[in-house]
Amino acid sequence: LLQAALLAAAFFVLSIALTCAAAYPLLRRRFAALPPNWRANLLFGWAALPLAGTMALLLLSFAPSLLTWAGLAPDHCHLHPDHPHLCLLHPPHIEGGMLLVTGALAGIAAMVTYLAGWVLDCWRTRRMVANLMRLSRRDEAHGMHVVAVDAPLAFAAGLRTPELFVSRHLLAQLTPAQLAIVIAHERAHAARQDTLRHMIAALVSRLHAPTLRRCLLADLSLAAEQACDERAAAEAGGRLAVADAILSVEKLFARWMAAGTTPRELQA
């Protein structure tokens, strides 16, 4: 029965992944026309589609025998000799079992590796946030932490309860109106829990084709940024003001990079 379930799962994953790979290029332009928040939610669901769809189809395949096992339906397996569903009461016999078991073990090892990497990323994120909070000062007026670095940075960090961090350089260079927009944008990331959402999407999208997976994650990040821009525009001055703030931050960052400071020096 386990071999049959693994074989069915592999078939479901491959079928859904191929369907998604064929359909997404045709639907991408339509998705782009949706409001950013809706698009981000849709892309998150699309990223999880092979995994979620496979689990749903496996449950559907087991449903007849599960209903019989629970006493909610009579045993009907005598009506068909070929068992078109996965039956807990009358497990099917499949040839080549060792090949299936070997493939299953390889798949499980890959999943454990991916999951371990994801857990490690979560731990690194938590440690980074703890270090940032230790090395920064709290600005209660703006509800953020000011990091003592000479780089134009602003970001929300953390998984369950994200914290807002702004560099002292950015704080000194932006006007109060521009700073309000940057803070509103990063608060939107924190409220949406975009860091956690993106990490989950990166994990569950492993069953997609690699090219489609990269495209999905990039589109998801863009949709999240646009959704936060929309929220910042609604809270702090409109779209033109948001565009002006983004342009100012980009100019500051380009000037900082041109001065010869590297991310390695920033980490030091």
PDB file of C-alpha atoms in Angstrom:
ATOM      1  CA  LEU A   1       0.000   0.000   0.000  1.00  0.00           C
ATOM      2  CA  LEU A   2       2.867   2.369   0.797  1.00  0.00           C
ATOM      3  CA  GLN A   3       4.475   1.565  -2.542  1.00  0.00           C
ATOM      4  CA  ALA A   4       1.207   2.280  -4.350  1.00  0.00           C
ATOM      5  CA  ALA A   5       0.783   5.550  -2.477  1.00  0.00           C
ATOM      6  CA  LEU A   6       4.343   6.618  -3.338  1.00  0.00           C
ATOM      7  CA  LEU A   7       3.830   5.733  -6.984  1.00  0.00           C
ATOM      8  CA  ALA A   8       0.555   7.681  -7.049  1.00  0.00           C
ATOM      9  CA  ALA A   9       2.190  10.646  -5.316  1.00  0.00           C
ATOM     10  CA  ALA A  10       5.003  10.708  -7.871  1.00  0.00           C
ATOM     11  CA  PHE A  11       2.461  10.622 -10.694  1.00  0.00           C
ATOM     12  CA  PHE A  12       0.390  13.411  -9.123  1.00  0.00           C
ATOM     13  CA  VAL A  13       3.421  15.620  -8.494  1.00  0.00           C
ATOM     14  CA  LEU A  14       4.726  15.184 -12.022  1.00  0.00           C
ATOM     15  CA  SER A  15       1.323  15.814 -13.578  1.00  0.00           C
ATOM     16  CA  ILE A  16       0.615  18.938 -11.540  1.00  0.00           C
ATOM     17  CA  ALA A  17       4.139  20.322 -11.993  1.00  0.00           C
ATOM     18  CA  LEU A  18       4.002  19.848 -15.776  1.00  0.00           C
ATOM     19  CA  THR A  19       0.538  21.409 -15.933  1.00  0.00           C
ATOM     20  CA  CYS A  20       1.712  24.411 -13.909  1.00  0.00           C
ATOM     21  CA  ALA A  21       4.810  24.808 -16.087  1.00  0.00           C
ATOM     22  CA  ALA A  22       2.666  24.830 -19.224  1.00  0.00           C
ATOM     23  CA  ALA A  23      -0.099  27.055 -17.856  1.00  0.00           C
ATOM     24  CA  TYR A  24       1.837  29.729 -15.954  1.00  0.00           C
ATOM     25  CA  PRO A  25       3.382  31.491 -18.976  1.00  0.00           C
ATOM     26  CA  LEU A  26      -0.127  31.795 -20.435  1.00  0.00           C
ATOM     27  CA  LEU A  27      -1.648  33.114 -17.199  1.00  0.00           C
ATOM     28  CA  ARG A  28       1.228  35.323 -16.033  1.00  0.00           C
ATOM     29  CA  ARG A  29       0.051  38.404 -17.891  1.00  0.00           C
ATOM     30  CA  ARG A  30      -3.437  38.036 -16.440  1.00  0.00           C
ATOM     31  CA  PHE A  31      -1.996  37.662 -12.961  1.00  0.00           C
ATOM     32  CA  ALA A  32       0.002  40.868 -13.486  1.00  0.00           C
ATOM     33  CA  ALA A  33      -3.244  42.780 -13.994  1.00  0.00           C
ATOM     34  CA  LEU A  34      -4.528  41.819 -10.528  1.00  0.00           C
ATOM     35  CA  PRO A  35      -4.098  44.080  -7.457  1.00  0.00           C
ATOM     36  CA  PRO A  36      -0.700  43.357  -5.853  1.00  0.00           C
ATOM     37  CA  ASN A  37      -2.129  41.903  -2.640  1.00  0.00           C
ATOM     38  CA  TRP A  38      -4.406  39.495  -4.523  1.00  0.00           C
ATOM     39  CA  ARG A  39      -1.573  38.596  -6.884  1.00  0.00           C
ATOM     40  CA  ALA A  40       0.774  37.834  -3.995  1.00  0.00           C
ATOM     41  CA  ASN A  41      -1.775  35.510  -2.389  1.00  0.00           C
ATOM     42  CA  LEU A  42      -2.466  33.798  -5.711  1.00  0.00           C
ATOM     43  CA  LEU A  43       1.238  33.286  -6.414  1.00  0.00           C
ATOM     44  CA  PHE A  44       1.758  31.875  -2.915  1.00  0.00           C
ATOM     45  CA  GLY A  45      -0.993  29.343  -3.590  1.00  0.00           C
ATOM     46  CA  TRP A  46       0.460  28.545  -7.018  1.00  0.00           C
ATOM     47  CA  ALA A  47       3.856  27.902  -5.422  1.00  0.00           C
ATOM     48  CA  ALA A  48       2.267  25.337  -3.094  1.00  0.00           C
ATOM     49  CA  LEU A  49       0.078  23.762  -5.785  1.00  0.00           C
ATOM     50  CA  PRO A  50       2.098  20.576  -6.516  1.00  0.00           C
ATOM     51  CA  LEU A  51       2.416  19.744  -2.821  1.00  0.00           C
ATOM     52  CA  ALA A  52      -1.130  20.720  -1.825  1.00  0.00           C
ATOM     53  CA  GLY A  53      -2.666  19.160  -4.938  1.00  0.00           C
ATOM     54  CA  THR A  54      -0.805  15.882  -4.415  1.00  0.00           C
ATOM     55  CA  MET A  55      -1.940  15.674  -0.788  1.00  0.00           C
ATOM     56  CA  ALA A  56      -5.546  16.396  -1.811  1.00  0.00           C
ATOM     57  CA  LEU A  57      -5.489  13.765  -4.578  1.00  0.00           C
ATOM     58  CA  LEU A  58      -3.946  11.163  -2.256  1.00  0.00           C
ATOM     59  CA  LEU A  59      -6.653  11.842   0.305  1.00  0.00           C
ATOM     60  CA  LEU A  60      -9.268  11.505  -2.422  1.00  0.00           C
ATOM     61  CA  SER A  61      -7.709   8.208  -3.520  1.00  0.00           C
ATOM     62  CA  PHE A  62      -7.907   6.856   0.023  1.00  0.00           C
ATOM     63  CA  ALA A  63     -11.388   8.262   0.630  1.00  0.00           C
ATOM     64  CA  PRO A  64     -13.467   5.134  -0.210  1.00  0.00           C
ATOM     65  CA  SER A  65     -11.539   2.865   2.134  1.00  0.00           C
ATOM     66  CA  LEU A  66     -11.324   5.584   4.793  1.00  0.00           C
ATOM     67  CA  LEU A  67     -15.113   5.905   4.745  1.00  0.00           C
ATOM     68  CA  THR A  68     -15.434   2.117   4.998  1.00  0.00           C
ATOM     69  CA  TRP A  69     -12.886   1.958   7.829  1.00  0.00           C
ATOM     70  CA  ALA A  70     -14.809   4.676   9.706  1.00  0.00           C
ATOM     71  CA  GLY A  71     -18.069   2.756   9.280  1.00  0.00           C
ATOM     72  CA  LEU A  72     -19.609   5.466   7.089  1.00  0.00           C
ATOM     73  CA  ALA A  73     -19.817   3.351   3.930  1.00  0.00           C
ATOM     74  CA  PRO A  74     -19.973  -0.401   3.115  1.00  0.00           C
ATOM     75  CA  ASP A  75     -16.994  -2.279   1.745  1.00  0.00           C
ATOM     76  CA  HIS A  76     -17.459  -2.097  -2.014  1.00  0.00           C
ATOM     77  CA  CYS A  77     -14.128  -3.573  -3.153  1.00  0.00           C
ATOM     78  CA  HIS A  78     -15.828  -6.780  -4.309  1.00  0.00           C
ATOM     79  CA  LEU A  79     -17.494  -4.721  -7.031  1.00  0.00           C
ATOM     80  CA  HIS A  80     -14.228  -4.084  -8.882  1.00  0.00           C
ATOM     81  CA  PRO A  81     -11.194  -6.389  -9.010  1.00  0.00           C
ATOM     82  CA  ASP A  82      -8.662  -3.804 -10.171  1.00  0.00           C
ATOM     83  CA  HIS A  83      -8.810  -1.364  -7.219  1.00  0.00           C
ATOM     84  CA  PRO A  84      -8.744   1.992  -9.007  1.00  0.00           C
ATOM     85  CA  HIS A  85      -8.268   3.708  -5.633  1.00  0.00           C
ATOM     86  CA  LEU A  86      -5.765   3.216  -2.811  1.00  0.00           C
ATOM     87  CA  CYS A  87      -7.442   0.767  -0.480  1.00  0.00           C
ATOM     88  CA  LEU A  88      -6.522   0.371   3.177  1.00  0.00           C
ATOM     89  CA  LEU A  89      -8.599  -2.807   3.452  1.00  0.00           C
ATOM     90  CA  HIS A  90      -7.280  -4.601   0.357  1.00  0.00           C
ATOM     91  CA  PRO A  91      -3.771  -3.321  -0.439  1.00  0.00           C
ATOM     92  CA  PRO A  92      -2.746  -3.728  -4.079  1.00  0.00           C
ATOM     93  CA  HIS A  93       0.273  -5.753  -5.145  1.00  0.00           C
ATOM     94  CA  ILE A  94       2.928  -3.930  -7.217  1.00  0.00           C
ATOM     95  CA  GLU A  95       5.914  -5.490  -8.922  1.00  0.00           C
ATOM     96  CA  GLY A  96       9.332  -3.910  -8.574  1.00  0.00           C
ATOM     97  CA  GLY A  97       8.838  -2.990  -4.947  1.00  0.00           C
ATOM     98  CA  MET A  98      12.534  -2.500  -4.177  1.00  0.00           C
ATOM     99  CA  LEU A  99      12.853   0.056  -6.958  1.00  0.00           C
ATOM    100  CA  LEU A 100       9.935   1.989  -5.531  1.00  0.00           C
ATOM    101  CA  VAL A 101      11.341   1.785  -2.008  1.00  0.00           C
ATOM    102  CA  THR A 102      14.738   3.034  -3.223  1.00  0.00           C
ATOM    103  CA  GLY A 103      13.103   5.922  -5.026  1.00  0.00           C
ATOM    104  CA  ALA A 104      10.997   6.700  -1.974  1.00  0.00           C
ATOM    105  CA  LEU A 105      14.035   6.740   0.301  1.00  0.00           C
ATOM    106  CA  ALA A 106      15.836   9.090  -2.112  1.00  0.00           C
ATOM    107  CA  GLY A 107      12.804  11.385  -2.176  1.00  0.00           C
ATOM    108  CA  ILE A 108      12.515  11.358   1.609  1.00  0.00           C
ATOM    109  CA  ALA A 109      16.240  12.118   1.950  1.00  0.00           C
ATOM    110  CA  ALA A 110      15.857  15.083  -0.418  1.00  0.00           C
ATOM    111  CA  MET A 111      12.844  16.382   1.508  1.00  0.00           C
ATOM    112  CA  VAL A 112      14.659  16.035   4.838  1.00  0.00           C
ATOM    113  CA  THR A 113      17.636  17.915   3.365  1.00  0.00           C
ATOM    114  CA  TYR A 114      15.420  20.738   2.122  1.00  0.00           C
ATOM    115  CA  LEU A 115      13.585  20.880   5.446  1.00  0.00           C
ATOM    116  CA  ALA A 116      16.856  20.949   7.389  1.00  0.00           C
ATOM    117  CA  GLY A 117      18.075  23.829   5.220  1.00  0.00           C
ATOM    118  CA  TRP A 118      14.818  25.683   5.841  1.00  0.00           C
ATOM    119  CA  VAL A 119      15.100  25.198   9.609  1.00  0.00           C
ATOM    120  CA  LEU A 120      18.705  26.416   9.443  1.00  0.00           C
ATOM    121  CA  ASP A 121      17.585  29.544   7.577  1.00  0.00           C
ATOM    122  CA  CYS A 122      14.970  30.190  10.262  1.00  0.00           C
ATOM    123  CA  TRP A 123      17.611  29.853  12.977  1.00  0.00           C
ATOM    124  CA  ARG A 124      19.985  32.192  11.150  1.00  0.00           C
ATOM    125  CA  THR A 125      17.222  34.755  10.731  1.00  0.00           C
ATOM    126  CA  ARG A 126      16.391  34.599  14.421  1.00  0.00           C
ATOM    127  CA  ARG A 127      20.058  34.996  15.373  1.00  0.00           C
ATOM    128  CA  MET A 128      20.469  37.915  12.955  1.00  0.00           C
ATOM    129  CA  VAL A 129      17.463  39.731  14.428  1.00  0.00           C
ATOM    130  CA  ALA A 130      18.773  39.166  17.959  1.00  0.00           C
ATOM    131  CA  ASN A 131      22.165  40.614  16.986  1.00  0.00           C
ATOM    132  CA  LEU A 132      20.563  43.585  15.257  1.00  0.00           C
ATOM    133  CA  MET A 133      18.440  44.382  18.295  1.00  0.00           C
ATOM    134  CA  ARG A 134      21.493  44.131  20.529  1.00  0.00           C
ATOM    135  CA  LEU A 135      23.533  46.488  18.342  1.00  0.00           C
ATOM    136  CA  SER A 136      20.781  49.037  17.636  1.00  0.00           C
ATOM    137  CA  ARG A 137      18.935  51.624  19.659  1.00  0.00           C
ATOM    138  CA  ARG A 138      15.180  51.783  19.971  1.00  0.00           C
ATOM    139  CA  ASP A 139      13.412  54.806  18.476  1.00  0.00           C
ATOM    140  CA  GLU A 140      10.087  54.824  20.278  1.00  0.00           C
ATOM    141  CA  ALA A 141       8.809  57.849  18.341  1.00  0.00           C
ATOM    142  CA  HIS A 142       8.886  55.920  15.066  1.00  0.00           C
ATOM    143  CA  GLY A 143       8.515  52.411  16.491  1.00  0.00           C
ATOM    144  CA  MET A 144      11.762  51.129  14.987  1.00  0.00           C
ATOM    145  CA  HIS A 145      15.370  50.233  15.719  1.00  0.00           C
ATOM    146  CA  VAL A 146      18.187  52.474  14.458  1.00  0.00           C
ATOM    147  CA  VAL A 147      21.261  50.521  13.334  1.00  0.00           C
ATOM    148  CA  ALA A 148      24.616  52.311  13.518  1.00  0.00           C
ATOM    149  CA  VAL A 149      25.810  51.693   9.953  1.00  0.00           C
ATOM    150  CA  ASP A 150      26.650  54.168   7.201  1.00  0.00           C
ATOM    151  CA  ALA A 151      24.583  52.406   4.558  1.00  0.00           C
ATOM    152  CA  PRO A 152      21.102  53.475   3.361  1.00  0.00           C
ATOM    153  CA  LEU A 153      19.140  50.498   4.686  1.00  0.00           C
ATOM    154  CA  ALA A 154      15.591  49.904   5.860  1.00  0.00           C
ATOM    155  CA  PHE A 155      14.061  46.480   6.356  1.00  0.00           C
ATOM    156  CA  ALA A 156      11.693  44.379   8.438  1.00  0.00           C
ATOM    157  CA  ALA A 157      13.423  41.328   9.949  1.00  0.00           C
ATOM    158  CA  GLY A 158      11.968  38.413  11.852  1.00  0.00           C
ATOM    159  CA  LEU A 159       9.523  35.611  11.196  1.00  0.00           C
ATOM    160  CA  ARG A 160       6.686  35.537  13.716  1.00  0.00           C
ATOM    161  CA  THR A 161       6.908  39.135  14.993  1.00  0.00           C
ATOM    162  CA  PRO A 162       9.035  41.140  12.533  1.00  0.00           C
ATOM    163  CA  GLU A 163      10.923  44.188  13.801  1.00  0.00           C
ATOM    164  CA  LEU A 164      11.628  47.331  11.784  1.00  0.00           C
ATOM    165  CA  PHE A 165      15.249  48.439  11.318  1.00  0.00           C
ATOM    166  CA  VAL A 166      16.535  51.663   9.726  1.00  0.00           C
ATOM    167  CA  SER A 167      20.176  52.692   9.382  1.00  0.00           C
ATOM    168  CA  ARG A 168      21.344  55.948  10.906  1.00  0.00           C
ATOM    169  CA  HIS A 169      22.562  57.043   7.463  1.00  0.00           C
ATOM    170  CA  LEU A 170      19.093  56.713   5.941  1.00  0.00           C
ATOM    171  CA  LEU A 171      17.539  58.379   8.958  1.00  0.00           C
ATOM    172  CA  ALA A 172      19.835  61.377   8.488  1.00  0.00           C
ATOM    173  CA  GLN A 173      19.443  61.680   4.709  1.00  0.00           C
ATOM    174  CA  LEU A 174      15.688  61.386   4.174  1.00  0.00           C
ATOM    175  CA  THR A 175      13.136  64.115   4.747  1.00  0.00           C
ATOM    176  CA  PRO A 176      10.460  63.452   7.389  1.00  0.00           C
ATOM    177  CA  ALA A 177       7.893  62.775   4.644  1.00  0.00           C
ATOM    178  CA  GLN A 178      10.199  60.321   2.862  1.00  0.00           C
ATOM    179  CA  LEU A 179      11.073  58.600   6.122  1.00  0.00           C
ATOM    180  CA  ALA A 180       7.370  58.194   6.913  1.00  0.00           C
ATOM    181  CA  ILE A 181       6.868  56.452   3.573  1.00  0.00           C
ATOM    182  CA  VAL A 182       9.838  54.129   4.104  1.00  0.00           C
ATOM    183  CA  ILE A 183       8.585  53.241   7.578  1.00  0.00           C
ATOM    184  CA  ALA A 184       5.038  52.651   6.270  1.00  0.00           C
ATOM    185  CA  HIS A 185       6.419  50.379   3.544  1.00  0.00           C
ATOM    186  CA  GLU A 186       8.463  48.286   5.963  1.00  0.00           C
ATOM    187  CA  ARG A 187       5.603  48.125   8.456  1.00  0.00           C
ATOM    188  CA  ALA A 188       3.485  46.707   5.656  1.00  0.00           C
ATOM    189  CA  HIS A 189       6.099  43.973   5.137  1.00  0.00           C
ATOM    190  CA  ALA A 190       5.962  43.225   8.861  1.00  0.00           C
ATOM    191  CA  ALA A 191       2.159  43.154   8.936  1.00  0.00           C
ATOM    192  CA  ARG A 192       2.049  40.845   5.915  1.00  0.00           C
ATOM    193  CA  GLN A 193       4.841  38.659   7.383  1.00  0.00           C
ATOM    194  CA  ASP A 194       6.478  38.630   3.976  1.00  0.00           C
ATOM    195  CA  THR A 195       9.751  37.143   5.224  1.00  0.00           C
ATOM    196  CA  LEU A 196       7.976  34.083   6.621  1.00  0.00           C
ATOM    197  CA  ARG A 197       5.676  33.812   3.604  1.00  0.00           C
ATOM    198  CA  HIS A 198       8.601  33.893   1.197  1.00  0.00           C
ATOM    199  CA  MET A 199      10.525  31.264   3.174  1.00  0.00           C
ATOM    200  CA  ILE A 200       7.487  28.966   3.176  1.00  0.00           C
ATOM    201  CA  ALA A 201       6.945  29.566  -0.545  1.00  0.00           C
ATOM    202  CA  ALA A 202      10.603  28.748  -1.217  1.00  0.00           C
ATOM    203  CA  LEU A 203      10.180  25.460   0.659  1.00  0.00           C
ATOM    204  CA  VAL A 204       6.856  24.241  -0.748  1.00  0.00           C
ATOM    205  CA  SER A 205       7.707  25.275  -4.328  1.00  0.00           C
ATOM    206  CA  ARG A 206      10.546  22.715  -4.526  1.00  0.00           C
ATOM    207  CA  LEU A 207       8.257  20.385  -6.476  1.00  0.00           C
ATOM    208  CA  HIS A 208       7.919  22.859  -9.351  1.00  0.00           C
ATOM    209  CA  ALA A 209      10.221  22.832 -12.361  1.00  0.00           C
ATOM    210  CA  PRO A 210      13.357  24.876 -11.458  1.00  0.00           C
ATOM    211  CA  THR A 211      12.755  27.564 -14.108  1.00  0.00           C
ATOM    212  CA  LEU A 212       9.131  28.045 -13.079  1.00  0.00           C
ATOM    213  CA  ARG A 213      10.096  28.049  -9.400  1.00  0.00           C
ATOM    214  CA  ARG A 214      12.577  30.900  -9.888  1.00  0.00           C
ATOM    215  CA  CYS A 215      10.010  32.849 -11.878  1.00  0.00           C
ATOM    216  CA  LEU A 216       7.286  32.272  -9.270  1.00  0.00           C
ATOM    217  CA  LEU A 217       9.451  33.382  -6.362  1.00  0.00           C
ATOM    218  CA  ALA A 218      10.594  36.498  -8.244  1.00  0.00           C
ATOM    219  CA  ASP A 219       6.996  37.387  -9.142  1.00  0.00           C
ATOM    220  CA  LEU A 220       5.932  36.776  -5.540  1.00  0.00           C
ATOM    221  CA  SER A 221       8.638  39.131  -4.236  1.00  0.00           C
ATOM    222  CA  LEU A 222       7.625  41.811  -6.750  1.00  0.00           C
ATOM    223  CA  ALA A 223       3.949  41.481  -5.832  1.00  0.00           C
ATOM    224  CA  ALA A 224       4.807  41.801  -2.128  1.00  0.00           C
ATOM    225  CA  GLU A 225       6.864  44.952  -2.770  1.00  0.00           C
ATOM    226  CA  GLN A 226       4.066  46.478  -4.829  1.00  0.00           C
ATOM    227  CA  ALA A 227       1.487  45.600  -2.169  1.00  0.00           C
ATOM    228  CA  CYS A 228       3.610  47.360   0.452  1.00  0.00           C
ATOM    229  CA  ASP A 229       4.017  50.377  -1.849  1.00  0.00           C
ATOM    230  CA  GLU A 230       0.232  50.545  -2.205  1.00  0.00           C
ATOM    231  CA  ARG A 231      -0.224  50.467   1.562  1.00  0.00           C
ATOM    232  CA  ALA A 232       2.451  53.115   2.063  1.00  0.00           C
ATOM    233  CA  ALA A 233       0.780  55.306  -0.566  1.00  0.00           C
ATOM    234  CA  ALA A 234      -2.555  54.990   1.236  1.00  0.00           C
ATOM    235  CA  GLU A 235      -1.021  55.849   4.613  1.00  0.00           C
ATOM    236  CA  ALA A 236       1.663  58.424   3.811  1.00  0.00           C
ATOM    237  CA  GLY A 237       1.012  60.707   0.881  1.00  0.00           C
ATOM    238  CA  GLY A 238       0.061  58.929  -2.337  1.00  0.00           C
ATOM    239  CA  ARG A 239       1.845  57.130  -5.150  1.00  0.00           C
ATOM    240  CA  LEU A 240       3.913  60.107  -6.320  1.00  0.00           C
ATOM    241  CA  ALA A 241       5.311  60.545  -2.829  1.00  0.00           C
ATOM    242  CA  VAL A 242       6.129  56.822  -2.674  1.00  0.00           C
ATOM    243  CA  ALA A 243       7.898  57.007  -6.040  1.00  0.00           C
ATOM    244  CA  ASP A 244       9.911  60.021  -4.852  1.00  0.00           C
ATOM    245  CA  ALA A 245      10.959  58.215  -1.664  1.00  0.00           C
ATOM    246  CA  ILE A 246      11.970  55.071  -3.594  1.00  0.00           C
ATOM    247  CA  LEU A 247      14.015  57.147  -6.032  1.00  0.00           C
ATOM    248  CA  SER A 248      15.759  58.961  -3.179  1.00  0.00           C
ATOM    249  CA  VAL A 249      16.675  55.693  -1.447  1.00  0.00           C
ATOM    250  CA  GLU A 250      17.944  54.214  -4.734  1.00  0.00           C
ATOM    251  CA  LYS A 251      20.152  57.270  -5.315  1.00  0.00           C
ATOM    252  CA  LEU A 252      21.559  57.037  -1.800  1.00  0.00           C
ATOM    253  CA  PHE A 253      22.282  53.344  -2.252  1.00  0.00           C
ATOM    254  CA  ALA A 254      23.938  53.902  -5.657  1.00  0.00           C
ATOM    255  CA  ARG A 255      26.096  56.669  -4.161  1.00  0.00           C
ATOM    256  CA  TRP A 256      27.068  54.413  -1.273  1.00  0.00           C
ATOM    257  CA  MET A 257      28.017  51.579  -3.618  1.00  0.00           C
ATOM    258  CA  ALA A 258      29.998  53.963  -5.843  1.00  0.00           C
ATOM    259  CA  ALA A 259      31.972  55.085  -2.779  1.00  0.00           C
ATOM    260  CA  GLY A 260      33.491  51.598  -2.630  1.00  0.00           C
ATOM    261  CA  THR A 261      31.677  50.138   0.408  1.00  0.00           C
ATOM    262  CA  THR A 262      30.864  46.476  -0.058  1.00  0.00           C
ATOM    263  CA  PRO A 263      28.318  44.260   1.656  1.00  0.00           C
ATOM    264  CA  ARG A 264      31.269  42.364   3.221  1.00  0.00           C
ATOM    265  CA  GLU A 265      32.477  45.588   4.856  1.00  0.00           C
ATOM    266  CA  LEU A 266      28.943  46.274   6.038  1.00  0.00           C
ATOM    267  CA  GLN A 267      28.726  42.849   7.701  1.00  0.00           C
ATOM    268  CA  ALA A 268      32.054  43.470   9.425  1.00  0.00           C
TER     269      ALA A 268
END
